Short mmCIF file of N, CA and C in Angstrom, two decimals:
data_model
loop_
_atom_site.label_atom_id
_atom_site.label_comp_id
_atom_site.label_asym_id
_atom_site.label_seq_id
_atom_site.Cartn_x
_atom_site.Cartn_y
_atom_site.Cartn_z
N MET W 1 0.64 -1.18 0.17
CA MET W 1 -0.02 -0.22 -0.40
C MET W 1 0.76 0.99 -0.15
N THR W 2 2.14 0.80 0.43
CA THR W 2 2.77 2.30 0.36
C THR W 2 3.44 2.51 -0.95
N ILE W 3 3.70 1.55 -1.51
CA ILE W 3 3.88 1.82 -3.03
C ILE W 3 3.41 2.47 -3.58
N ARG W 4 1.46 2.14 -3.35
CA ARG W 4 0.84 3.19 -3.61
C ARG W 4 0.25 3.91 -3.60
N ARG W 5 0.20 4.10 -2.65
CA ARG W 5 0.55 5.75 -1.94
C ARG W 5 1.94 6.83 -2.79
N VAL W 6 3.30 6.20 -3.05
CA VAL W 6 3.76 7.28 -3.17
C VAL W 6 3.56 7.33 -4.78
N THR W 7 3.24 6.32 -5.29
CA THR W 7 3.39 5.93 -6.55
C THR W 7 1.94 7.62 -7.64
N ALA W 8 0.93 7.27 -6.44
CA ALA W 8 -0.87 8.49 -6.71
C ALA W 8 0.58 9.86 -6.53
N PHE W 9 1.23 9.64 -5.51
CA PHE W 9 1.68 11.19 -4.97
C PHE W 9 2.35 11.87 -6.42
N ALA W 10 3.01 11.07 -6.83
CA ALA W 10 4.15 10.97 -7.73
C ALA W 10 3.30 11.54 -8.95
N LEU W 11 2.80 11.02 -9.56
CA LEU W 11 1.74 11.24 -10.69
C LEU W 11 1.03 12.58 -10.50
N THR W 12 0.22 12.40 -9.02
CA THR W 12 -0.39 13.70 -9.63
C THR W 12 1.14 15.53 -9.40
N GLY W 13 2.22 14.86 -8.67
CA GLY W 13 3.15 15.89 -8.77
C GLY W 13 3.06 16.18 -10.55
N ALA W 14 3.28 15.04 -10.84
CA ALA W 14 4.11 15.08 -12.53
C ALA W 14 3.36 15.68 -12.91
N LEU W 15 1.26 15.61 -13.24
CA LEU W 15 0.64 16.21 -14.26
C LEU W 15 0.71 17.46 -13.52
N ALA W 16 0.59 18.30 -12.07
CA ALA W 16 0.68 19.63 -11.93
C ALA W 16 1.78 20.29 -12.33
N LEU W 17 3.21 19.80 -12.49
CA LEU W 17 4.32 20.24 -12.91
C LEU W 17 3.99 20.53 -14.43
N THR W 18 3.91 19.54 -15.24
CA THR W 18 3.08 19.54 -16.49
C THR W 18 2.17 20.40 -16.66
N SER W 19 1.55 21.03 -15.90
CA SER W 19 -0.19 22.16 -15.87
C SER W 19 0.64 22.91 -16.15
N LEU W 20 1.74 23.09 -15.34
CA LEU W 20 2.17 24.69 -14.45
C LEU W 20 2.82 25.10 -15.93
N VAL W 21 3.86 24.05 -16.41
CA VAL W 21 4.62 24.07 -17.24
C VAL W 21 4.09 24.60 -18.78
N GLY W 22 2.90 23.83 -19.37
CA GLY W 22 2.29 24.12 -20.28
C GLY W 22 1.10 25.49 -19.91
N ALA W 23 0.73 26.05 -18.93
CA ALA W 23 0.13 27.15 -18.79
C ALA W 23 1.46 28.59 -18.64
N ALA W 24 2.48 28.36 -18.33
CA ALA W 24 3.26 29.24 -18.41
C ALA W 24 3.77 29.09 -19.82
N GLY W 25 3.87 27.85 -20.61
CA GLY W 25 4.11 28.56 -22.17
C GLY W 25 2.82 28.93 -22.99
N ALA W 26 1.86 29.04 -22.95
CA ALA W 26 0.77 29.12 -23.23
C ALA W 26 0.25 30.79 -22.85
N ALA W 27 1.14 31.22 -21.73
CA ALA W 27 1.27 32.85 -21.61
C ALA W 27 2.44 33.00 -22.13
N GLN W 28 3.05 32.70 -22.84
CA GLN W 28 4.34 33.51 -23.79
C GLN W 28 4.40 33.33 -24.88
N ALA W 29 2.97 32.77 -25.58
CA ALA W 29 3.22 32.57 -26.85
C ALA W 29 2.07 33.60 -27.80
N ASP W 30 2.31 34.70 -27.99
CA ASP W 30 1.60 35.36 -28.37
C ASP W 30 1.11 35.15 -29.60
N PRO W 31 -0.81 35.29 -29.82
CA PRO W 31 -1.81 34.83 -30.35
C PRO W 31 -1.71 35.25 -31.69
N VAL W 32 -1.27 34.81 -32.58
CA VAL W 32 -1.66 35.48 -34.34
C VAL W 32 -2.91 35.94 -34.70
N ASP W 33 -3.03 37.31 -34.92
CA ASP W 33 -4.34 37.83 -35.36
C ASP W 33 -4.55 37.20 -36.49
N TYR W 34 -5.50 37.13 -37.33
CA TYR W 34 -5.54 36.57 -39.30
C TYR W 34 -6.73 37.38 -39.25
N VAL W 35 -6.55 37.83 -40.86
CA VAL W 35 -8.11 38.29 -41.57
C VAL W 35 -8.07 37.50 -42.79
N GLN W 36 -8.81 38.12 -43.61
CA GLN W 36 -9.11 37.53 -44.52
C GLN W 36 -9.67 38.59 -45.23
N ILE W 37 -8.68 38.24 -46.66
CA ILE W 37 -9.41 39.64 -48.07
C ILE W 37 -10.24 38.45 -48.77
N ARG W 38 -11.42 39.15 -48.70
CA ARG W 38 -12.85 38.45 -49.40
C ARG W 38 -12.88 39.99 -50.31
N LEU W 39 -13.02 39.13 -51.77
CA LEU W 39 -13.08 39.93 -53.27
C LEU W 39 -14.39 40.01 -53.41
N VAL W 40 -14.97 41.32 -53.53
CA VAL W 40 -16.16 41.78 -54.13
C VAL W 40 -17.03 41.29 -55.52
N ASP W 41 -15.98 42.97 -56.15
CA ASP W 41 -15.99 42.58 -58.03
C ASP W 41 -14.89 43.56 -58.38
N LEU W 42 -14.71 43.35 -59.78
CA LEU W 42 -13.81 44.01 -60.73
C LEU W 42 -14.39 44.94 -61.65
N TYR W 43 -14.37 45.98 -61.28
CA TYR W 43 -14.93 47.07 -62.57
C TYR W 43 -14.01 47.31 -63.71
N CYS W 44 -14.96 47.37 -65.10
CA CYS W 44 -13.40 48.20 -65.83
C CYS W 44 -14.52 49.64 -66.16
N GLY W 45 -13.39 50.30 -65.95
CA GLY W 45 -14.01 52.12 -66.23
C GLY W 45 -13.26 52.29 -67.86
N ASP W 46 -12.71 51.90 -67.87
CA ASP W 46 -11.89 52.10 -69.32
C ASP W 46 -10.95 50.82 -69.28
N GLU W 47 -11.27 49.82 -70.82
CA GLU W 47 -10.08 48.81 -71.33
C GLU W 47 -9.32 49.60 -71.63
N SER W 48 -8.20 48.88 -72.15
CA SER W 48 -6.86 49.36 -72.55
C SER W 48 -6.48 49.03 -73.60
N GLU W 49 -7.52 47.88 -74.33
CA GLU W 49 -7.39 47.61 -76.26
C GLU W 49 -8.50 48.11 -76.73
N GLY W 50 -8.96 48.11 -78.02
CA GLY W 50 -9.66 48.99 -78.83
C GLY W 50 -11.36 48.22 -78.15
N ASP W 51 -11.78 47.27 -77.93
CA ASP W 51 -13.01 46.75 -77.53
C ASP W 51 -13.26 46.02 -76.23
N HIS W 52 -12.00 45.65 -75.90
CA HIS W 52 -11.69 44.58 -74.40
C HIS W 52 -10.93 43.77 -74.35
N ASP W 53 -10.28 43.89 -72.95
CA ASP W 53 -8.80 43.31 -72.44
C ASP W 53 -9.59 42.07 -72.04
N GLU W 54 -8.13 40.99 -72.11
CA GLU W 54 -8.45 39.70 -71.53
C GLU W 54 -7.97 39.42 -70.10
N ALA W 55 -8.59 39.44 -69.54
CA ALA W 55 -8.59 40.84 -67.88
C ALA W 55 -8.12 39.18 -66.67
N TYR W 56 -7.13 39.28 -65.71
CA TYR W 56 -6.50 38.04 -64.93
C TYR W 56 -6.09 38.61 -63.61
N LEU W 57 -6.46 38.01 -62.65
CA LEU W 57 -6.11 38.48 -61.33
C LEU W 57 -4.95 37.68 -60.91
N ASN W 58 -3.76 38.28 -60.48
CA ASN W 58 -2.40 37.19 -59.58
C ASN W 58 -2.27 37.45 -58.33
N ILE W 59 -1.79 37.54 -57.61
CA ILE W 59 -2.07 37.10 -56.01
C ILE W 59 -0.37 37.13 -55.87
N ALA W 60 0.45 37.67 -54.85
CA ALA W 60 2.09 37.83 -54.46
C ALA W 60 1.23 38.07 -52.64
N ALA W 61 2.20 37.00 -52.17
CA ALA W 61 2.11 37.27 -50.52
C ALA W 61 3.98 37.89 -50.23
N ASN W 62 3.76 38.68 -49.75
CA ASN W 62 4.93 39.62 -49.32
C ASN W 62 6.22 39.59 -50.40
N GLY W 63 5.98 39.81 -51.38
CA GLY W 63 7.30 39.99 -52.45
C GLY W 63 7.78 38.97 -53.09
N GLY W 64 5.79 38.20 -52.21
CA GLY W 64 7.27 36.61 -52.89
C GLY W 64 6.49 36.22 -55.08
N LYS W 65 6.26 35.00 -55.84
CA LYS W 65 6.18 34.59 -56.21
C LYS W 65 4.40 34.95 -56.50
N ALA W 66 4.05 35.65 -57.74
CA ALA W 66 2.63 35.99 -57.65
C ALA W 66 2.42 34.74 -58.62
N VAL W 67 1.17 34.23 -57.93
CA VAL W 67 0.06 33.09 -58.88
C VAL W 67 -1.14 33.65 -59.07
N LYS W 68 -1.67 32.95 -60.14
CA LYS W 68 -3.22 33.59 -60.74
C LYS W 68 -3.80 33.01 -59.56
N LEU W 69 -4.69 34.23 -59.51
CA LEU W 69 -5.89 34.47 -58.09
C LEU W 69 -7.13 34.19 -58.94
N TRP W 70 -7.43 34.98 -60.18
CA TRP W 70 -8.61 35.30 -61.01
C TRP W 70 -8.46 35.14 -62.60
N PRO W 71 -9.99 34.06 -63.15
CA PRO W 71 -10.61 33.46 -62.94
C PRO W 71 -9.76 32.02 -62.48
N ALA W 72 -10.89 31.62 -62.01
CA ALA W 72 -10.22 30.34 -61.34
C ALA W 72 -10.37 29.18 -62.37
N LYS W 73 -11.35 29.47 -63.46
CA LYS W 73 -11.50 28.10 -64.28
C LYS W 73 -11.00 28.47 -65.98
N ALA W 74 -10.62 29.89 -66.06
CA ALA W 74 -10.22 29.96 -67.69
C ALA W 74 -9.23 30.89 -67.01
N SER W 75 -8.34 31.19 -68.38
CA SER W 75 -7.05 31.52 -68.30
C SER W 75 -7.36 32.86 -68.43
N TYR W 76 -9.04 33.82 -68.53
CA TYR W 76 -8.99 35.01 -68.82
C TYR W 76 -10.07 35.51 -68.44
N GLN W 77 -10.75 36.87 -67.99
CA GLN W 77 -11.88 36.87 -68.67
C GLN W 77 -12.15 38.19 -69.92
N THR W 78 -13.24 38.19 -70.58
CA THR W 78 -13.31 39.31 -71.39
C THR W 78 -14.05 40.86 -70.56
N MET W 79 -13.27 41.30 -70.49
CA MET W 79 -13.67 42.84 -70.11
C MET W 79 -13.74 43.80 -70.85
N GLY W 80 -14.51 44.67 -71.01
CA GLY W 80 -14.72 46.26 -71.65
C GLY W 80 -15.89 47.03 -70.77
N THR W 81 -15.35 48.84 -71.36
CA THR W 81 -16.14 49.76 -70.82
C THR W 81 -17.03 49.30 -70.10
N GLY W 82 -17.24 49.39 -69.19
CA GLY W 82 -18.96 49.05 -68.20
C GLY W 82 -18.97 48.08 -67.47
N TYR W 83 -17.76 46.73 -67.92
CA TYR W 83 -17.88 45.77 -67.66
C TYR W 83 -18.08 45.30 -65.16
N ARG W 84 -18.96 44.65 -65.37
CA ARG W 84 -18.62 44.61 -63.71
C ARG W 84 -18.51 42.66 -63.66
N ARG W 85 -17.06 42.36 -63.01
CA ARG W 85 -17.20 40.44 -62.79
C ARG W 85 -17.13 40.45 -61.46
N THR W 86 -17.69 39.29 -60.80
CA THR W 86 -17.92 39.22 -59.64
C THR W 86 -16.65 38.47 -59.11
N LEU W 87 -15.78 38.62 -58.16
CA LEU W 87 -14.35 37.84 -57.97
C LEU W 87 -14.62 36.68 -56.55
N ASP W 88 -16.33 36.45 -56.21
CA ASP W 88 -16.54 35.56 -55.13
C ASP W 88 -15.57 33.89 -55.60
N GLU W 89 -15.63 33.62 -56.73
CA GLU W 89 -14.90 31.92 -57.08
C GLU W 89 -13.25 32.16 -56.57
N SER W 90 -13.38 33.25 -56.34
CA SER W 90 -11.56 33.50 -55.82
C SER W 90 -11.16 33.09 -54.29
N ASN W 91 -12.36 33.48 -53.93
CA ASN W 91 -12.31 33.62 -52.06
C ASN W 91 -12.04 32.50 -51.51
N GLY W 92 -12.08 31.21 -51.85
CA GLY W 92 -11.43 29.95 -50.82
C GLY W 92 -9.78 30.08 -51.04
N ASN W 93 -9.24 30.90 -51.88
CA ASN W 93 -7.76 30.95 -51.98
C ASN W 93 -6.95 30.98 -50.74
N ALA W 94 -6.18 30.16 -50.50
CA ALA W 94 -5.00 30.41 -49.12
C ALA W 94 -4.60 31.70 -48.78
N LEU W 95 -3.90 32.28 -49.92
CA LEU W 95 -3.03 33.53 -49.96
C LEU W 95 -4.16 34.57 -49.86
N LEU W 96 -5.17 34.30 -49.33
CA LEU W 96 -6.54 36.00 -48.85
C LEU W 96 -6.12 35.55 -47.46
N ILE W 97 -5.66 34.93 -46.72
CA ILE W 97 -6.09 34.84 -44.84
C ILE W 97 -4.42 35.55 -44.86
N LEU W 98 -4.09 35.90 -43.78
CA LEU W 98 -2.64 36.74 -43.60
C LEU W 98 -3.02 37.64 -42.84
N GLY W 99 -1.81 37.54 -41.65
CA GLY W 99 -1.67 38.20 -40.09
C GLY W 99 -1.73 39.57 -40.53
N LYS W 100 -2.31 40.34 -39.32
CA LYS W 100 -2.47 41.38 -39.31
C LYS W 100 -1.50 42.57 -40.02
N THR W 101 -0.35 41.97 -40.10
CA THR W 101 0.89 43.38 -40.02
C THR W 101 1.39 42.34 -41.78
N GLU W 102 0.39 41.36 -42.38
CA GLU W 102 1.15 41.22 -43.38
C GLU W 102 0.30 42.04 -44.61
N SER W 103 0.89 41.53 -45.42
CA SER W 103 0.69 42.30 -46.68
C SER W 103 0.20 41.16 -47.60
N ARG W 104 -0.28 41.48 -49.06
CA ARG W 104 -0.44 40.71 -50.45
C ARG W 104 -1.00 42.20 -51.72
N THR W 105 -0.29 41.37 -52.28
CA THR W 105 -0.32 42.56 -53.86
C THR W 105 -1.57 41.76 -54.82
N LEU W 106 -2.51 42.50 -55.62
CA LEU W 106 -3.00 41.62 -55.91
C LEU W 106 -2.52 42.81 -57.52
N SER W 107 -1.96 41.73 -58.98
CA SER W 107 -1.65 42.78 -60.14
C SER W 107 -2.71 42.10 -61.33
N LEU W 108 -3.34 43.18 -62.12
CA LEU W 108 -4.76 42.26 -62.92
C LEU W 108 -4.07 42.68 -64.29
N TRP W 109 -3.69 41.86 -64.91
CA TRP W 109 -2.96 41.15 -66.49
C TRP W 109 -3.85 41.46 -67.50
N ASP W 110 -3.80 42.05 -68.19
CA ASP W 110 -4.44 41.77 -69.56
C ASP W 110 -3.42 40.76 -70.55
N TYR W 111 -4.20 39.36 -71.06
CA TYR W 111 -3.28 38.22 -71.24
C TYR W 111 -3.51 38.69 -72.88
N ASP W 112 -1.88 38.63 -73.58
CA ASP W 112 -1.79 38.79 -74.88
C ASP W 112 -0.78 37.17 -75.40
N SER W 113 -1.36 37.01 -76.55
CA SER W 113 -1.34 35.72 -76.86
C SER W 113 -0.03 35.43 -77.56
N THR W 114 0.62 36.68 -78.37
CA THR W 114 1.09 37.22 -79.31
C THR W 114 2.49 38.11 -78.87
N SER W 115 2.63 38.43 -77.75
CA SER W 115 3.04 39.12 -76.93
C SER W 115 3.31 39.54 -75.88
N SER W 116 4.31 39.62 -75.11
CA SER W 116 4.37 39.57 -73.25
C SER W 116 2.48 39.68 -72.44
N ASP W 117 2.51 39.91 -71.82
CA ASP W 117 1.04 40.51 -70.63
C ASP W 117 1.15 41.52 -70.60
N ASP W 118 0.22 42.61 -70.77
CA ASP W 118 0.10 44.00 -70.20
C ASP W 118 -0.36 44.04 -68.88
N ARG W 119 0.54 44.76 -67.75
CA ARG W 119 0.10 45.04 -66.38
C ARG W 119 -1.02 46.37 -66.13
N LEU W 120 -2.07 45.84 -66.14
CA LEU W 120 -3.06 47.07 -65.99
C LEU W 120 -3.41 47.37 -64.80
N GLY W 121 -2.39 47.25 -63.91
CA GLY W 121 -2.50 47.90 -61.62
C GLY W 121 -2.20 46.85 -61.23
N SER W 122 -1.82 47.86 -60.29
CA SER W 122 -1.61 46.51 -58.87
C SER W 122 -2.12 47.43 -57.54
N VAL W 123 -2.22 46.35 -56.82
CA VAL W 123 -2.60 47.29 -55.23
C VAL W 123 -2.27 46.26 -54.38
N THR W 124 -1.73 46.64 -52.95
CA THR W 124 -1.22 46.14 -51.88
C THR W 124 -2.12 46.23 -50.63
N ILE W 125 -2.72 45.21 -50.30
CA ILE W 125 -3.68 44.92 -49.38
C ILE W 125 -2.97 44.68 -48.16
N THR W 126 -3.09 45.92 -47.28
CA THR W 126 -2.49 44.78 -45.64
C THR W 126 -3.54 44.50 -44.66
N GLY W 127 -2.97 43.57 -44.01
CA GLY W 127 -3.89 42.91 -42.70
C GLY W 127 -4.53 43.66 -41.79
N ASN W 128 -3.56 45.17 -41.87
CA ASN W 128 -4.25 45.60 -40.41
C ASN W 128 -5.61 46.62 -41.39
N GLU W 129 -6.28 46.67 -42.52
CA GLU W 129 -7.23 47.46 -43.04
C GLU W 129 -8.58 47.03 -42.50
N PHE W 130 -8.86 45.67 -42.07
CA PHE W 130 -9.87 44.86 -41.46
C PHE W 130 -10.95 46.29 -40.91
N GLY W 131 -12.55 45.92 -41.38
CA GLY W 131 -13.37 46.79 -41.09
C GLY W 131 -14.77 46.31 -41.53
N ALA W 132 -15.91 46.24 -41.68
CA ALA W 132 -16.59 46.03 -41.86
C ALA W 132 -17.20 46.77 -43.55
N GLU W 133 -16.46 47.60 -43.44
CA GLU W 133 -17.13 48.30 -44.87
C GLU W 133 -16.29 47.36 -46.58
N THR W 134 -17.05 47.90 -47.57
CA THR W 134 -16.30 47.23 -48.54
C THR W 134 -15.00 48.56 -48.56
N GLN W 135 -14.34 48.39 -49.76
CA GLN W 135 -13.04 49.17 -50.19
C GLN W 135 -12.92 49.38 -51.42
N TYR W 136 -12.64 49.86 -51.62
CA TYR W 136 -12.53 50.06 -53.59
C TYR W 136 -10.80 50.67 -53.38
N ARG W 137 -10.37 49.99 -54.60
CA ARG W 137 -8.76 50.93 -54.96
C ARG W 137 -8.88 50.43 -56.64
N VAL W 138 -8.31 52.00 -57.26
CA VAL W 138 -8.05 52.30 -58.37
C VAL W 138 -6.75 51.49 -59.27
N LEU W 139 -7.21 50.64 -60.31
CA LEU W 139 -5.76 50.36 -60.93
C LEU W 139 -5.81 49.76 -62.27
N GLU W 140 -5.03 50.88 -62.69
CA GLU W 140 -4.57 51.76 -63.68
C GLU W 140 -3.35 51.15 -64.57
N GLY W 141 -3.22 50.52 -65.90
CA GLY W 141 -1.76 50.35 -66.74
C GLY W 141 -2.23 50.20 -68.23
N SER W 142 -1.44 50.57 -68.87
CA SER W 142 -1.49 50.25 -70.61
C SER W 142 -2.88 50.93 -70.75
N GLY W 143 -3.41 51.70 -70.03
CA GLY W 143 -4.60 52.34 -71.02
C GLY W 143 -5.19 52.02 -70.30
N GLY W 144 -5.60 51.42 -69.38
CA GLY W 144 -6.66 50.70 -68.85
C GLY W 144 -7.41 51.09 -67.95
N VAL W 145 -8.58 51.57 -67.08
CA VAL W 145 -8.56 51.77 -65.49
C VAL W 145 -9.74 50.99 -64.93
N TYR W 146 -9.45 50.27 -64.41
CA TYR W 146 -10.38 49.39 -63.40
C TYR W 146 -10.26 49.30 -61.86
N THR W 147 -11.32 48.99 -61.00
CA THR W 147 -11.57 49.20 -60.01
C THR W 147 -11.81 48.18 -59.09
N ILE W 148 -11.45 47.47 -58.17
CA ILE W 148 -11.40 46.27 -57.01
C ILE W 148 -12.13 46.52 -55.95
N ALA W 149 -13.16 45.72 -55.88
CA ALA W 149 -13.50 46.02 -54.43
C ALA W 149 -13.79 45.11 -54.19
N TYR W 150 -13.38 45.32 -52.42
CA TYR W 150 -13.09 44.26 -51.39
C TYR W 150 -13.10 44.61 -49.89
N GLN W 151 -12.95 43.62 -49.27
CA GLN W 151 -13.17 43.41 -48.11
C GLN W 151 -11.97 42.97 -47.11
N VAL W 152 -11.50 43.71 -46.02
CA VAL W 152 -10.61 42.82 -45.25
C VAL W 152 -11.46 42.46 -43.96
N ILE W 153 -11.51 41.03 -43.87
CA ILE W 153 -12.55 40.92 -42.36
C ILE W 153 -11.42 39.45 -41.43
N ASP W 154 -11.98 40.18 -39.66
CA ASP W 154 -10.91 39.69 -39.07
C ASP W 154 -11.73 38.34 -38.78
N ILE W 155 -10.69 37.36 -39.05
CA ILE W 155 -11.35 35.97 -38.69
C ILE W 155 -11.22 35.66 -36.92
#
């Protein structure tokens, strides 16, 4: 019986020590606050070419390599003056989640099969822009003028 009491006492002490270490470790770690960029739509105020652009959107994290974000299921989306396209299909992309101190750069391009693609503008969105309201940013380049609407949501 003496052995069982010592074992129970040792086990209780070990569990208490583990709990204290775990609690101290948790108290020292700062939680990371994350936000999500929710893309709303893209509006073409003026296309860069004669009658329409073949637009696509890339995203890059903290100066890293850009990856295609929109459209998800095609090489590009036809855009002309006055066209508005929803960007909802892109909202599942993992790069749209970022820390409040991080940023993402969205760049709009015009696909060209005969030469290099034309940059239609870019915008950098930071995690500290979070709030409930929709924000609008103008993208300009190669003669095109576009407006992207987005929200930065605290998650």
